């Protein structure tokens, strides 16, 4: 299935969103990404039981950290879908891109 | 006699004691203390002066106690372990006795979290049981807790509190025994609403011979409203208010709830007069001091004995 | 272990606002286990500070380094060759570690990035509970292995108080009453006599800084 999703999204594969560490997310913004999001399995269907719950918590935490730093607006997000939902994946990518466009570029870029 | 307390004389003579309560004001308003004292004069044998009750700052208990003495009342100086260490406690005890205070009640104190300074450092250097024992050592051995001799020991009548209801119920009477062994001359109980449990607790105390060694005054609080009963049932830690009481109050005619509250209190007092092991009643008419003459009258505890 | 909690970012930022070169010092023992001041947390704090200071157009040079234990001289040595380059050290160790670091480098401001909170246990990942106030006079033998100093909100030695509420402490329905638990446990063990005895006033020994020298070890020489 060939999917049409915004080319500005750079994908990093991890075995489970539970592997997504606070530092990965923070580092992305530190290095200049405008936003960062994790796409995990549907809640309740994590192979490791709670990997995606942990990821959601961490994403929320990263947003609080970013707020403290002065980078507001929720540039980190979590999305859930089941495997084989290619179109949903593309839709989320679009949604995230629009969300970030509205916020404008990462303010650190000009620093 | 262990002390010079009027309450001790009354109890020694075998009279049924009747004591009251007075909460000092949140300010230096001495008049307020005098006002609250008036309805108690001649109607109670002794009045408890609370110590930073519910962890809210109030006029010092010893100071309000002195005003009560001026008004002709015998105060029961309450002291909580929350606000003082052993040095301050012993100093205050000496000062209180030097100025004419003859009774004291040793309490742990409500946790500071509930009061108006919730982040204060709770002292709890010693606990209420250890406080009882410290006062006893000061009085009977003439020694400070640290072991040094006291020049004129304070001859105080030593009181402690007991909660006959809180879980584990089995343990309650043993804790009473512990307090008696530590030196409590008299006990004032938590407000009693659950008479069934109270009878059971007293029976156990009698069986263990504790009522031979200490005088137990049962705590009685008249309910002013259904709201108060519900509040006490659900919000006040350690309180046991059976549903029957709430139902009975709810059944009262409009405008007659407070009157029924007093009636229930009088029924309790009546039963306590006849209950083996109960030496008196401690009436806690919370912010209702002016009703004390009426309650005393209706409970038939007047006139108070003069010994 | 010793449990600490990271200070709010605003407070940390304020502490280091004057400095241009800051060494963030982590500790690999207790504070690492409680996810507050180990290598990973050093990394996060460094990243946060870097971004925040860039946002304010006041960049700061940061370096992170985590050692095994900041409360141990042997490991502190690792910082000796490093500290010369920095105008402040932000320590993520417990209060003891921070002080030991400050003592070793008295010429450099050593600042705390965490609030040392308690001696506690690991109830689950990221979930710690206090258990001991290091009173120097352990009574657990008489109280069924439940600490009355720590677990009772009033630190009573002859509890429970009158506020105990159906097994909970008067301070909250989420806090079990220590003395209720003590009773239950000793009853099951048939050892209620442990608490029928009156426990006299405690001799508080934690009112002055304490030192322990094990037999056979003379006082270590100050470096
Ligand atoms: S009694 Fe409590 S505070 Fe004291 S050493 Fe034992 S566990 Fe720690
Ligand atoms: S309710 Fe229990 S734990 Fe709480 S202060 Fe009283 S005795 Fe201590």
XYZ file of C-alpha atoms and ligand atoms in Angstrom:
657
model
C 0.000 0.000 0.000
C 1.475 3.300 -1.043
C 0.522 6.003 1.375
C 0.482 9.658 0.850
C 1.706 11.390 3.966
C 3.451 14.734 4.388
C 7.089 14.453 3.404
C 8.183 16.646 6.312
C 7.593 13.760 8.710
C 10.738 11.821 9.489
C 9.971 8.362 10.787
C 12.018 6.559 13.413
C 11.010 2.979 14.063
C 10.939 1.559 17.565
C 9.782 -1.906 18.610
C 7.147 -0.463 20.953
C 6.184 3.081 21.960
C 7.188 1.979 25.451
C 10.749 2.384 24.143
C 10.168 6.056 23.419
C 12.184 7.807 26.029
C 11.724 11.348 27.281
C 15.206 12.111 26.008
C 14.374 11.009 22.414
C 11.485 13.432 22.317
C 13.305 16.254 24.020
C 16.401 15.784 21.881
C 14.286 16.041 18.721
C 13.043 19.484 19.748
C 16.474 20.496 21.027
C 17.938 19.650 17.619
C 15.361 21.767 15.867
C 12.364 19.567 15.022
C 9.134 21.584 15.023
C 7.159 18.831 16.651
C 7.459 15.236 17.682
C 4.846 12.541 17.980
C 4.609 8.894 18.755
C 2.248 6.499 17.020
C 1.459 3.447 19.069
C -0.974 0.569 19.162
C -4.509 1.090 20.370
C -4.806 1.448 24.108
C -5.411 -1.934 25.621
C -3.700 -3.831 22.827
C -0.057 -3.257 23.673
C 1.961 -6.424 23.288
C 3.858 -5.438 26.435
C 0.623 -4.442 28.182
C 1.429 -0.873 29.052
C 4.050 0.361 26.618
C 1.679 2.805 24.939
C 0.321 4.072 28.264
C 3.833 4.831 29.393
C 4.486 6.581 26.093
C 1.388 8.743 26.554
C 2.503 9.699 30.046
C 5.959 10.574 28.777
C 4.561 12.676 25.947
C 2.490 14.615 28.464
C 5.574 15.006 30.625
C 7.612 16.272 27.683
C 4.937 18.874 26.999
C 5.185 20.102 30.582
C 8.960 20.254 30.249
C 8.620 22.204 26.999
C 6.161 24.572 28.664
C 8.694 25.191 31.438
C 11.375 25.826 28.875
C 9.105 28.335 27.169
C 8.224 26.265 24.091
C 4.482 26.094 24.516
C 1.533 24.757 22.546
C 1.989 21.015 22.883
C 4.590 20.184 20.260
C 4.629 16.554 21.415
C 1.648 14.301 20.729
C 0.575 10.703 20.983
C -1.596 8.894 18.442
C -2.936 5.360 18.584
C -4.033 3.034 15.819
C -4.127 -0.678 15.100
C -1.684 -2.326 12.731
C -2.810 -2.244 9.137
C -4.507 1.118 9.485
C -2.361 2.779 6.866
C -4.838 5.508 5.940
C -5.282 6.465 9.581
C -1.515 6.712 9.893
C -1.463 9.122 6.978
C -4.384 11.085 8.408
C -2.601 11.483 11.739
C 0.547 12.637 9.976
C -1.497 15.313 8.233
C -3.243 16.328 11.410
C 0.072 16.643 13.266
C 1.586 18.640 10.443
C -1.346 21.056 10.475
C -1.152 21.374 14.230
C 2.542 22.258 14.023
C 2.034 24.616 11.079
C -0.409 26.560 13.204
C 2.161 26.788 15.986
C 4.853 27.910 13.596
C 8.482 26.779 13.543
C 10.450 25.646 16.576
C 11.470 28.898 18.297
C 14.904 27.450 19.022
C 15.756 27.509 15.319
C 16.517 31.199 15.360
C 18.549 31.026 18.549
C -5.834 13.541 98.064
C -3.319 13.711 95.266
C -4.084 17.295 94.367
C -5.941 20.361 95.512
C -8.551 19.973 92.804
C -12.205 20.558 93.510
C -13.072 17.887 90.984
C -10.996 15.362 92.875
C -12.832 16.249 96.111
C -16.208 15.812 94.456
C -15.254 12.459 92.969
C -13.622 11.274 96.209
C -16.824 12.122 98.061
C -18.681 9.868 95.636
C -20.672 12.550 93.842
C -21.540 12.266 90.162
C -19.320 14.847 88.500
C -20.496 17.235 85.813
C -17.882 19.144 83.838
C -18.066 21.593 80.961
C -15.946 23.043 78.224
C -14.850 26.475 77.069
C -12.922 27.237 73.900
C -10.659 30.317 74.119
C -11.174 33.002 71.474
C -9.151 33.604 68.322
C -7.798 36.847 69.696
C -6.914 38.598 72.912
C -10.562 39.153 73.783
C -10.711 38.501 77.543
C -14.310 39.703 77.655
C -15.261 36.895 75.323
C -13.877 34.353 77.794
C -15.791 36.002 80.635
C -19.005 35.939 78.588
C -18.624 32.253 77.838
C -17.742 31.537 81.478
C -20.894 33.118 82.931
C -23.470 30.455 82.055
C -21.127 27.770 83.419
C -20.725 29.234 86.905
C -22.475 27.065 89.492
C -23.564 24.598 86.826
C -20.375 22.572 86.361
C -17.645 21.309 88.703
C -14.846 22.103 86.341
C -14.445 23.513 82.876
C -12.015 22.260 80.231
C -10.098 25.040 78.550
C -9.097 23.785 75.140
C -5.572 24.163 73.796
C -5.350 25.417 70.202
C -8.388 23.292 69.467
C -8.535 21.767 65.964
C -4.991 23.103 65.486
C -6.209 26.697 65.150
C -4.306 29.364 67.030
C -6.284 30.629 70.002
C -5.618 32.425 73.258
C -3.304 30.233 75.370
C -5.162 27.649 77.360
C -3.449 28.610 80.644
C -4.332 32.288 80.106
C -7.993 31.608 79.432
C -7.912 29.240 82.427
C -6.754 32.109 84.650
C -9.604 34.288 83.419
C -11.975 31.420 84.202
C -10.580 31.296 87.752
C -11.215 35.026 88.131
C -14.798 34.376 87.087
C -15.166 31.706 89.761
C -14.722 28.546 87.713
C -12.301 25.700 88.250
C -10.451 25.160 84.986
C -9.107 21.975 83.486
C -5.995 23.094 81.674
C -5.740 21.165 78.414
C -2.313 20.586 76.917
C -1.578 19.031 73.538
C 1.697 17.390 72.513
C 1.579 18.947 69.067
C 2.795 22.414 70.021
C 5.421 22.025 72.741
C 8.458 19.997 73.592
C 9.116 18.596 77.048
C 10.887 21.736 78.240
C 8.040 24.055 77.316
C 5.483 21.617 78.704
C 7.119 21.327 82.103
C 7.644 25.075 82.277
C 3.982 25.730 81.466
C 2.853 23.113 83.971
C 4.843 24.793 86.744
C 3.549 28.216 85.776
C -0.042 27.056 85.541
C 0.085 25.433 88.949
C 1.847 28.437 90.502
C -1.032 30.624 89.341
C -3.765 28.417 90.753
C -4.566 25.796 88.120
C -5.349 22.443 89.757
C -6.351 20.123 86.923
C -4.898 19.300 83.581
C -5.843 17.150 80.636
C -3.081 15.547 78.570
C -3.821 15.146 74.871
C -2.014 14.304 71.642
C -3.801 17.096 69.791
C -5.363 17.133 66.345
C -2.815 17.003 63.561
C -1.666 20.473 62.464
C -2.769 19.633 58.938
C -6.353 20.428 59.959
C -5.693 23.852 61.348
C -4.851 27.318 60.159
C -1.103 26.603 60.016
C -1.094 23.293 58.164
C 2.622 23.422 57.356
C 3.729 24.031 60.947
C 6.222 21.562 62.389
C 4.320 19.249 64.700
C 6.400 18.814 67.830
C 5.189 15.510 69.332
C 8.377 15.302 71.349
C 6.451 13.105 73.770
C 3.008 11.580 73.313
C -0.074 12.021 75.491
C 0.656 8.863 77.464
C 4.186 10.042 78.180
C 2.820 13.462 79.125
C 0.495 11.869 81.690
C 3.441 10.011 83.114
C 5.625 13.107 83.139
C 3.058 15.123 85.130
C 2.669 12.233 87.538
C 6.434 12.030 88.034
C 6.578 15.780 88.587
C 3.793 15.627 91.156
C 4.468 12.378 93.016
C 8.244 12.166 92.842
C 8.917 15.871 92.621
C 11.184 15.258 89.643
C 11.441 16.623 86.153
C 11.446 14.196 83.263
C 15.206 14.734 83.118
C 15.507 13.540 86.716
C 16.314 16.769 88.589
C 14.367 17.731 91.699
C 11.530 20.232 91.551
C 11.274 22.996 94.136
C 7.524 22.824 94.944
C 6.067 20.114 92.735
C 2.774 20.858 90.961
C -0.063 19.068 92.759
C -2.257 18.626 89.741
C -5.191 16.289 89.198
C -4.174 14.481 86.019
C -6.640 13.787 83.259
C -6.415 11.982 79.957
C -8.757 11.337 77.078
C -10.075 8.025 75.840
C -11.869 7.086 72.685
C -13.983 4.022 73.426
C -15.095 3.627 69.814
C -12.212 3.818 67.385
C -10.938 0.620 65.819
C -9.465 -1.680 66.930
C -12.204 -1.787 69.549
C -10.547 -4.728 71.315
C -7.502 -2.614 71.967
C -9.395 0.341 73.419
C -9.698 -0.891 76.951
C -6.053 -1.955 76.979
C -5.025 1.492 75.910
C -7.131 2.858 78.769
C -5.309 0.489 81.101
C -2.025 1.811 79.792
C -3.064 5.398 80.462
C -4.211 4.521 83.946
C -0.910 2.795 84.616
C 0.898 5.846 83.258
C -0.898 7.923 85.885
C -4.278 9.211 84.689
C -6.418 10.120 87.717
C -9.446 10.792 85.579
C -10.526 10.113 82.034
C -12.783 12.174 79.826
C -14.090 10.213 76.886
C -14.697 11.209 73.328
C -18.324 12.349 72.707
C -20.485 9.295 73.202
C -23.297 8.652 70.733
C -23.013 4.904 70.377
C -24.329 3.822 73.777
C -24.110 0.142 72.947
C -20.365 0.285 72.399
C -19.959 2.561 75.397
C -21.702 0.054 77.692
C -19.454 -2.698 76.380
C -16.279 -0.628 76.843
C -17.217 0.430 80.373
C -18.073 -3.130 81.276
C -14.631 -4.269 80.175
C -13.024 -1.420 82.103
C -14.954 -2.422 85.230
C -14.003 -6.086 84.750
C -10.344 -5.157 84.470
C -10.588 -3.155 87.689
C -9.705 0.074 85.922
C -12.630 2.045 87.310
C -11.231 1.427 90.781
C -8.066 3.215 89.788
C -9.395 6.086 87.740
C -12.569 8.123 87.389
C -14.242 7.933 84.014
C -16.317 10.893 82.873
C -18.429 10.121 79.815
C -18.380 12.720 77.070
C -21.775 14.063 76.073
C -22.466 16.459 73.217
C -25.986 17.644 72.446
C -26.683 17.765 68.715
C -27.845 21.169 67.549
C -29.060 20.075 64.150
C -29.290 17.169 61.734
C -26.454 18.766 59.771
C -24.198 18.702 62.804
C -25.003 15.037 63.428
C -24.233 14.159 59.828
C -21.050 16.194 59.887
C -19.861 14.482 63.050
C -20.757 11.093 61.635
C -18.809 11.518 58.431
C -16.210 14.231 58.853
C -14.856 14.099 62.387
C -12.178 11.417 62.758
C -12.747 8.975 65.566
C -16.426 9.885 66.000
C -19.074 7.165 66.069
C -22.581 8.484 65.412
C -25.094 5.667 64.841
C -27.780 6.130 62.176
C -30.526 5.880 64.806
C -29.445 9.214 66.263
C -29.573 10.913 62.876
C -32.944 9.316 62.077
C -34.361 10.361 65.417
C -33.242 13.943 64.896
C -34.660 13.919 61.375
C -38.009 12.882 62.831
C -38.193 15.949 65.057
C -40.871 18.574 64.485
C -39.757 21.672 62.655
C -37.816 23.997 64.949
C -37.531 21.282 67.609
C -34.348 19.524 66.498
C -32.085 21.296 68.984
C -34.568 20.602 71.755
C -34.561 16.916 70.847
C -30.754 17.025 70.774
C -30.792 18.211 74.379
C -33.348 15.588 75.280
C -31.173 12.814 73.863
C -28.187 14.199 75.805
C -30.274 14.205 78.998
C -31.339 10.606 78.427
C -27.673 9.680 78.074
C -26.737 11.544 81.248
C -29.552 9.737 83.044
C -28.192 6.389 81.933
C -24.616 7.336 82.861
C -25.717 8.247 86.382
C -26.705 4.646 86.845
C -23.960 3.018 84.816
C -21.418 1.134 86.918
C -17.960 2.507 86.332
C -19.016 5.952 85.144
C -18.121 8.647 87.667
C -19.566 11.627 85.883
C -20.292 13.372 82.633
C -18.211 15.788 80.630
C -20.541 18.038 78.670
C -19.091 19.366 75.453
C -21.710 21.879 74.354
C -19.719 23.127 71.395
C -20.284 26.880 70.955
C -23.417 26.411 73.012
C -22.164 27.480 76.433
C -25.306 29.544 77.072
C -27.412 26.369 76.909
C -25.483 24.697 79.724
C -27.780 25.935 82.539
C -30.802 24.546 80.707
C -29.095 21.237 79.982
C -27.868 20.906 83.579
C -31.379 21.658 84.800
C -33.069 19.176 82.481
C -30.432 16.513 83.190
C -31.161 16.960 86.910
C -27.543 17.433 87.916
C -28.243 20.617 89.879
C -27.384 21.938 92.351
C -23.700 21.060 92.099
C -22.303 19.636 95.323
C -20.111 21.856 97.498
C -17.304 19.919 99.194
C 17.350 4.024 49.873
C 17.303 7.804 49.928
C 14.518 9.233 47.836
C 14.745 12.667 46.305
C 12.518 14.667 44.035
C 13.731 17.007 41.356
C 13.272 20.682 42.099
C 10.878 22.602 39.871
C 12.645 23.703 36.712
C 12.003 27.388 37.406
C 13.863 27.110 40.687
C 16.828 25.346 39.109
C 16.946 27.898 36.319
C 16.985 30.679 38.883
C 19.803 28.991 40.837
C 22.125 28.868 37.828
C 21.036 32.016 36.023
C 24.314 33.842 36.707
C 26.539 31.078 35.422
C 27.786 30.454 31.905
C 29.481 27.111 32.413
C 27.704 24.586 34.554
C 28.602 21.030 35.428
C 25.538 18.872 36.114
C 26.657 16.156 38.521
C 24.571 13.007 38.795
C 24.778 10.216 41.328
C 24.414 6.602 40.332
C 23.081 5.175 43.569
C 19.873 6.034 45.467
C 18.776 9.010 43.381
C 19.359 7.023 40.205
C 17.184 4.181 41.464
C 14.358 6.586 42.268
C 14.669 8.122 38.792
C 15.627 11.568 40.034
C 19.343 12.174 39.694
C 20.996 9.435 37.663
C 22.602 9.611 34.252
C 19.332 9.859 32.388
C 17.935 12.625 34.573
C 21.189 14.527 34.211
C 20.692 14.311 30.462
C 17.122 15.595 30.648
C 17.999 18.488 32.927
C 20.941 19.450 30.748
C 18.743 19.441 27.647
C 16.071 21.503 29.372
C 18.572 24.053 30.605
C 20.211 24.252 27.211
C 16.921 24.926 25.462
C 15.602 27.316 28.087
C 18.760 29.396 28.084
C 18.858 29.516 24.317
C 15.246 30.686 24.362
C 16.352 33.511 26.629
C 19.331 34.353 24.409
C 21.588 33.600 27.302
C 23.222 30.313 26.317
C 24.986 28.208 28.876
C 27.717 25.670 28.396
C 26.749 22.433 30.066
C 28.407 19.193 30.798
C 26.870 16.214 32.537
C 28.754 13.658 34.523
C 27.404 10.947 36.743
C 29.514 9.094 39.256
C 28.763 5.977 41.257
C 28.186 7.804 44.559
C 28.587 11.428 45.534
C 28.678 10.482 49.214
C 31.936 8.634 48.682
C 35.308 10.379 48.377
C 36.700 7.634 46.259
C 34.264 8.425 43.450
C 34.289 12.204 43.884
C 37.860 12.180 42.721
C 36.618 11.826 39.161
C 35.480 15.447 39.309
C 38.872 16.818 40.370
C 40.229 17.282 36.873
C 36.896 18.509 35.557
C 35.660 21.238 37.855
C 38.276 23.828 36.922
C 36.399 24.539 33.693
C 33.105 25.416 35.346
C 31.704 28.326 37.302
C 29.077 26.268 39.118
C 28.148 22.668 39.847
C 24.535 21.607 39.859
C 24.287 18.406 41.851
C 21.477 15.920 41.480
C 22.575 13.785 44.430
C 20.869 13.666 47.826
C 21.647 16.371 50.370
C 24.566 14.345 51.713
C 26.143 13.961 48.296
C 25.658 17.642 47.473
C 27.404 18.632 50.691
C 30.261 16.250 50.147
C 30.778 17.710 46.700
C 30.633 21.258 48.078
C 33.128 20.288 50.745
C 35.556 18.940 48.157
C 35.331 22.007 45.924
C 34.859 24.892 48.336
C 35.906 27.452 45.734
C 32.974 26.657 43.405
C 29.265 27.188 44.126
C 27.615 23.770 44.421
C 23.854 24.035 43.940
C 21.083 21.504 44.587
C 18.868 20.380 41.719
C 16.800 18.036 43.869
C 14.895 18.108 47.145
C 15.973 15.215 49.323
C 12.748 13.760 50.574
C 12.973 10.586 52.623
C 14.404 7.173 53.365
C 12.044 4.806 51.702
C 11.193 1.728 49.730
C 10.521 0.960 46.107
C 6.836 0.053 45.821
C 6.905 -0.151 42.036
C 8.600 1.643 39.174
C 8.496 5.338 39.978
C 6.600 4.795 43.222
C 8.375 5.211 46.549
C 7.176 5.368 50.111
C 8.814 6.704 53.232
C 9.650 4.199 55.953
C 12.296 5.581 58.318
C 13.274 8.917 59.871
C 16.637 7.627 61.111
C 15.783 8.342 64.740
C 18.882 6.495 66.010
C 16.828 4.423 68.418
C 14.986 1.789 66.461
C 11.864 0.398 68.128
C 10.694 -1.823 65.262
C 11.236 -4.850 67.493
C 8.334 -3.774 69.682
C 6.076 -2.419 66.978
C 5.710 -5.352 64.649
C 8.206 -3.981 62.158
C 6.125 -0.842 61.525
C 7.807 2.454 62.348
C 5.710 4.623 64.680
C 7.980 7.614 64.145
C 7.521 7.660 60.395
C 4.233 5.957 59.703
C 2.198 7.593 62.482
C 1.454 11.199 61.577
C 2.074 12.213 65.179
C 5.024 9.921 65.767
C 3.321 8.382 68.782
C 5.089 5.707 70.798
C 1.937 4.709 72.660
C -0.712 4.911 69.965
C -3.195 4.928 68.443
C -4.546 8.390 69.092
C -8.245 9.121 69.327
C -8.419 10.174 65.706
C -7.834 6.758 64.199
C -10.625 6.184 61.761
C -11.660 2.628 60.788
C -8.047 1.673 60.222
C -7.074 4.979 58.648
C -5.155 7.895 60.063
C -7.027 11.039 60.999
C -5.008 13.005 58.448
C -6.453 11.178 55.439
C -8.501 8.194 54.393
C -5.676 7.241 52.058
C -3.203 6.918 54.894
C -3.467 3.756 56.978
C -3.180 4.314 60.731
C 0.233 3.030 61.753
C -1.006 1.985 65.154
C -3.936 0.102 63.713
C -1.466 -1.846 61.579
C 0.879 -2.357 64.513
C -1.981 -3.780 66.562
C -3.164 -6.066 63.779
C 0.281 -7.441 63.089
C 1.232 -8.003 66.709
C -2.120 -9.615 67.392
C -1.561 -12.101 64.575
C 1.881 -12.839 65.995
C 0.491 -13.199 69.504
C 2.810 -10.431 70.686
C 0.392 -7.767 71.936
C 2.348 -7.630 75.180
C 4.933 -5.603 73.238
C 2.545 -2.661 73.211
C 0.658 -3.158 76.463
C 3.818 -1.948 78.157
C 4.151 1.812 78.525
C 6.898 3.193 76.294
C 8.650 6.045 78.101
C 9.690 9.300 76.476
C 12.163 8.816 73.651
C 15.733 10.017 73.979
C 16.053 11.895 70.734
C 19.518 11.457 69.357
C 18.926 13.013 65.982
C 19.103 16.566 67.286
C 22.809 16.971 66.608
C 24.859 15.858 63.588
C 25.671 12.221 64.115
C 28.876 10.370 63.409
C 29.429 6.656 63.342
C 32.796 5.050 63.657
C 32.752 1.279 63.542
C 34.883 -0.558 66.077
C 38.388 -0.967 64.814
C 38.262 2.042 62.519
C 39.725 5.235 63.758
C 38.331 8.534 62.663
C 39.240 9.113 59.013
C 41.671 11.923 58.497
C 40.217 15.006 56.892
C 41.549 15.544 53.411
S 12.127 3.537 64.849
Fe 11.554 4.214 62.819
S 12.714 6.104 62.484
Fe 13.690 5.028 64.168
S 15.279 3.835 63.182
Fe 13.499 2.485 63.400
S 12.419 2.690 61.443
Fe 13.859 4.410 61.567
S -4.628 8.043 63.476
Fe -3.048 6.508 63.811
S -1.365 7.057 62.418
Fe -2.728 8.809 62.548
S -1.863 10.087 64.134
Fe -3.380 8.790 65.158
S -2.270 6.978 65.819
Fe -0.957 8.050 64.380
